[in-house]
Amino acid sequence: MSTTTPPAVGGLTSQELLAGYRTMRVIREFEERLHREFATGEIPGFVHLYAGEEAIAAGVISHLNDDDYVASTHRGHGHALAKGCDVDGMMAEIYGRYDGICHGKGGSMHIADLSKGMLGANGIVGAGPPLVCGVGLTARIRKTAQVGVSFTGDGGSNQGMFLESLNLAAVWNLPVVFVVENNGYAEATSNEFHSSGLDVAKRADGFGIPGVVVDGHDFFAVHEAAGEAIGRARRGDGPTLLECKTNRYYGHFEGDQQTYRAPGEVEELRATRDCLDGFRAAVTEGGLIAAAELDAIDAEALAQIESSVARAKAAAVPDLSEVLTDVYVDY
Amino acid sequence: MTSVGVIANPASGRDVRRLTSGASVFDNAEKASMVLRLMHGLAASGIDEVVMMPTAPSVAGVLRRQLATRQPPGSAPLPALRFLDQPVTETARDSERAVAAMVAEGVAAIVGLGGDGTQRLIARGCGEIPLCPLSTGTNNAFPEMREATVAGLAVGLVASGRAGTDGLRREAALHVRVERAAGDRDPVEDLALVDLAVTGQRFVGARAVSRADDLRELLVTHASPSAIGLSSVAAALDPVRRGGRQGLHVRLAPVAAAPRRVVVPLAPGVVVPVGVRDHRRIALGEAVELEPADGSIALDGEREIELRRDDRALVRLVAGPRTVDVDAVLRAAAHEPRRALATA
Ligand SMILES: Cc1ncc(C[n+]2csc(CCOP(=O)(O)OP(=O)(O)O)c2C)c(N)n1
Ligand SMILES: [Mg+2]
């Protein structure tokens, strides 16, 4: 229990509350729209949707500054949007257009924007944690107060490099937070079949760092625990493993038939574990924010996504002469 | 056939207190080992069956593996192990469902492995069935930290009827009811076993009470000077015996503004000053109306109910569950041969 730090949750201003809600709503609308657009066949490549998991990206990343770093996953749209990547640029990128934040050459799984501290989505499962160990080491050597946060799925947490990163961060006492988004599945494999013991957080014990579990559908719970973990990292107190129990509303990738899920599973989740519904109930019932203010954000987010899709569709694809630009770096 | 229910909460020992205090981590494999050792104790009284809440493999799988391999030669046959047929949601619902099922089946006793929060969930539903609360961590005030084998011996004597009711202790509880001023919110009722506190933290969030300086009020069922947690504040002012007919009501303030301060162990590794306005004893049955506040009500150290200034919250000291007093049961068994295990 800390007696000196400012209130972690009770102290959320209404501005911060509205910002958290906006982030979650923008991600939700972004993903819901991609779900529909992908079915038309116009979007190249693969997309893995983040709908259902928004409270994690919003709750964790709201504690980060532009010069803090995030290393994301194949399911990375939410992390990028929360880290401040431009909505139009993201949509255009996923459509493979030149206006995209990587000029349409990255697509959904390689979206990156270093100016926002977004190290990138990542097609290699489990590859985020070693990247933030690099961030953490740099911050320590240069004596900045920067923090690195990686995201990994429950499946990714079985990768050797995830465990190696926990060890490295522990022995070097790095300013990093390893967030695990445990949505119960790795592709079609339920975690009952891929992990012995469902708490990934428990693995922290073996490396001598704290491992904490929170409800990943609850913005306030994620925000509070992440605030403590990121605060620890910034103060030089070392790494934390933060496991968020969550669910994805769509298939592993768009087009997944989801035959491995029980009938009604997703409908039940949408009805009972929706971070946006939970947030709305908490702030309106508590009299902190009027429902109309949230409605206004809903409408703005919808319009913003609508316009980003229209712009993306109208934008040009990169010219053939661009194939090798931005791909290699000269040192 | 005599059955004993066991609820081992796989989620206990993993909350944000690992970051905000020096609370230790309690391994799920160790919870499984505790259940196995408990079963050896129960076996000495010839308990037929252990009925368990199903959990993720972290507890249940390890237990199954251990049952298959570790049977010391010469020990009494272990009770059969049966898992209740219910889904695993990894939420508090699992414990609530399991308690209801155990009550419906008529188990002779329930053993709870977990922290104060877990025991609270069990106590809300177990009625008059004796509860043996075992701690799986260092930061609890209600369950005892004790060897499961010994607890199993005592629970076995109680469940088989040989201990009578002498070794059972009637606990007190704090019942809270919150009436909502605004029409869109339902009234809430709940129970705390050790302490109920009003904090300035407005959301339930990560649950644990993580700050001392915005505590407004505290009520306790008992206050032991050697306890850790919120009840240590009450114990520093006026220790109150467990299982008695009195509790304590303490009104708090920020340290700088308080007429009195006490230095207490609020969490493992956290010894801090807490500001006190005043305190007074409350009697069994007495109701206390909480001061209007924006914040939340924490039950046994975990924020549970979000509170608004215009809500009306009434707290009453009431009779709680019956718990197994392990020392008392085993002492009686030593003095009365008919109750002793050797004559089983
Ligand atoms: C190193 C590597 N192995 C396998 C894959 C194929 N793959 C893509 S996503 C995925 C499952 C990831 O599951 P999880 O980490 O739980 O993340 P989720 O999709 O649930 O968010 C796998 C195996 C990959 N991309 N990279
Ligand atoms: Mg997964």
Short mmCIF file of C-alpha atoms in Angstrom, two decimals, chain A residues 1-12 17 192 195-199 201-203 205 209-214 218 220-222 224-226 228-229 232 235 240 242-243 245 273 282-288, chain B residues 10-11 13-21 25-29 56-58 65 89-91 182 184-185 200-214 229-230 266-267 270 272-273 294 303 306 308:
data_model
loop_
_atom_site.label_atom_id
_atom_site.label_comp_id
_atom_site.label_asym_id
_atom_site.label_seq_id
_atom_site.Cartn_x
_atom_site.Cartn_y
_atom_site.Cartn_z
CA MET A 1 0.00 0.00 0.00
CA SER A 2 1.38 3.30 -0.94
CA THR A 3 0.64 6.42 1.02
CA THR A 4 2.50 8.92 -1.11
CA THR A 5 1.58 8.25 -4.74
CA PRO A 6 -1.37 10.19 -6.13
CA PRO A 7 -4.71 8.38 -6.20
CA ALA A 8 -4.49 5.64 -8.82
CA VAL A 9 -8.13 5.37 -9.71
CA GLY A 10 -10.22 7.51 -7.44
CA GLY A 11 -8.18 10.35 -8.88
CA LEU A 12 -9.07 9.82 -12.53
CA LEU A 17 -12.21 9.03 -18.00
CA GLU A 192 -6.51 -25.83 -21.39
CA SER A 195 -0.70 -24.41 -20.75
CA SER A 196 -0.46 -26.36 -17.53
CA GLY A 197 -2.13 -24.01 -15.12
CA LEU A 198 -4.06 -21.18 -16.64
CA ASP A 199 -2.32 -18.30 -14.87
CA ALA A 201 1.31 -14.57 -14.15
CA LYS A 202 2.54 -17.48 -12.07
CA ARG A 203 5.54 -17.81 -14.35
CA ASP A 205 7.55 -16.32 -9.64
CA ILE A 209 9.46 -10.66 -10.39
CA PRO A 210 5.87 -9.84 -9.40
CA GLY A 211 3.07 -11.43 -11.42
CA VAL A 212 -0.41 -9.97 -11.15
CA VAL A 213 -3.78 -10.98 -12.61
CA VAL A 214 -6.53 -8.49 -13.42
CA ASP A 218 -12.48 -3.83 -16.53
CA PHE A 220 -10.47 0.58 -14.00
CA ALA A 221 -8.81 -2.61 -12.83
CA VAL A 222 -6.38 -2.65 -15.77
CA GLU A 224 -4.92 0.80 -11.74
CA ALA A 225 -2.71 -2.27 -11.88
CA ALA A 226 -0.87 -0.99 -14.96
CA GLU A 228 1.38 0.55 -10.34
CA ALA A 229 3.46 -1.61 -12.67
CA ARG A 232 7.50 0.70 -10.50
CA ARG A 235 11.11 4.42 -10.43
CA THR A 240 6.34 -6.72 -13.78
CA LEU A 242 0.68 -8.21 -15.77
CA GLU A 243 -1.81 -10.81 -16.95
CA LYS A 245 -7.95 -12.14 -18.51
CA ARG A 273 -18.21 -9.01 -20.58
CA ALA A 282 -19.70 2.59 -13.66
CA VAL A 283 -19.38 6.24 -14.60
CA THR A 284 -23.03 7.02 -15.27
CA GLU A 285 -24.40 5.18 -12.24
CA GLY A 286 -21.76 6.89 -10.12
CA GLY A 287 -22.99 10.21 -11.51
CA LEU A 288 -19.50 11.09 -12.75
CA PRO B 10 -6.97 -20.64 -7.76
CA ALA B 11 -7.10 -16.85 -8.12
CA GLY B 13 -2.65 -14.58 -4.04
CA ARG B 14 -2.36 -12.87 -7.44
CA ASP B 15 -3.85 -9.42 -6.99
CA VAL B 16 -2.28 -5.98 -7.20
CA ARG B 17 -0.94 -6.25 -3.63
CA ARG B 18 2.01 -8.02 -5.22
CA LEU B 19 2.91 -4.53 -6.54
CA THR B 20 1.69 -2.23 -3.79
CA SER B 21 3.03 -4.18 -0.84
CA VAL B 25 2.95 -15.15 -3.88
CA PHE B 26 1.22 -18.42 -3.04
CA ASP B 27 1.71 -21.13 -5.60
CA ASN B 28 -1.32 -23.03 -6.91
CA ALA B 29 0.63 -26.28 -6.78
CA ALA B 56 -8.39 -24.81 -13.87
CA PRO B 57 -5.66 -27.48 -14.11
CA SER B 58 -3.41 -25.31 -11.93
CA ARG B 65 -1.32 -36.16 -10.30
CA THR B 89 -15.42 -19.33 -15.20
CA GLU B 90 -12.46 -18.24 -13.06
CA THR B 91 -14.65 -15.65 -11.37
CA ALA B 182 -30.73 7.71 -7.74
CA ASP B 184 -31.45 3.68 -11.70
CA ARG B 185 -29.31 1.68 -9.26
CA GLY B 200 -12.06 7.69 -1.26
CA GLN B 201 -11.21 5.48 -4.25
CA ARG B 202 -14.28 5.77 -6.44
CA PHE B 203 -14.02 2.61 -8.49
CA VAL B 204 -13.75 -0.99 -7.46
CA GLY B 205 -10.88 -1.24 -9.98
CA ALA B 206 -8.11 -3.58 -8.92
CA ARG B 207 -10.00 -4.11 -5.63
CA ALA B 208 -7.26 -4.05 -3.01
CA VAL B 209 -7.31 -1.00 -0.73
CA SER B 210 -4.06 0.56 -1.84
CA ARG B 211 -4.02 3.84 0.04
CA ALA B 212 -4.22 4.70 3.70
CA ASP B 213 -4.71 8.45 3.51
CA ASP B 214 -8.18 8.47 2.04
CA GLY B 229 -4.43 -5.35 7.43
CA LEU B 230 -7.11 -2.79 8.15
CA LEU B 266 -1.55 -2.19 6.85
CA ALA B 267 -0.09 -4.80 4.52
CA VAL B 270 3.90 -1.72 4.82
CA VAL B 272 2.38 3.43 8.02
CA PRO B 273 0.78 6.10 10.19
CA ASP B 294 -18.04 9.56 -2.69
CA ARG B 303 -13.23 -2.67 -2.69
CA GLU B 306 -19.05 1.91 -5.32
CA ARG B 308 -22.10 7.97 -3.97
#
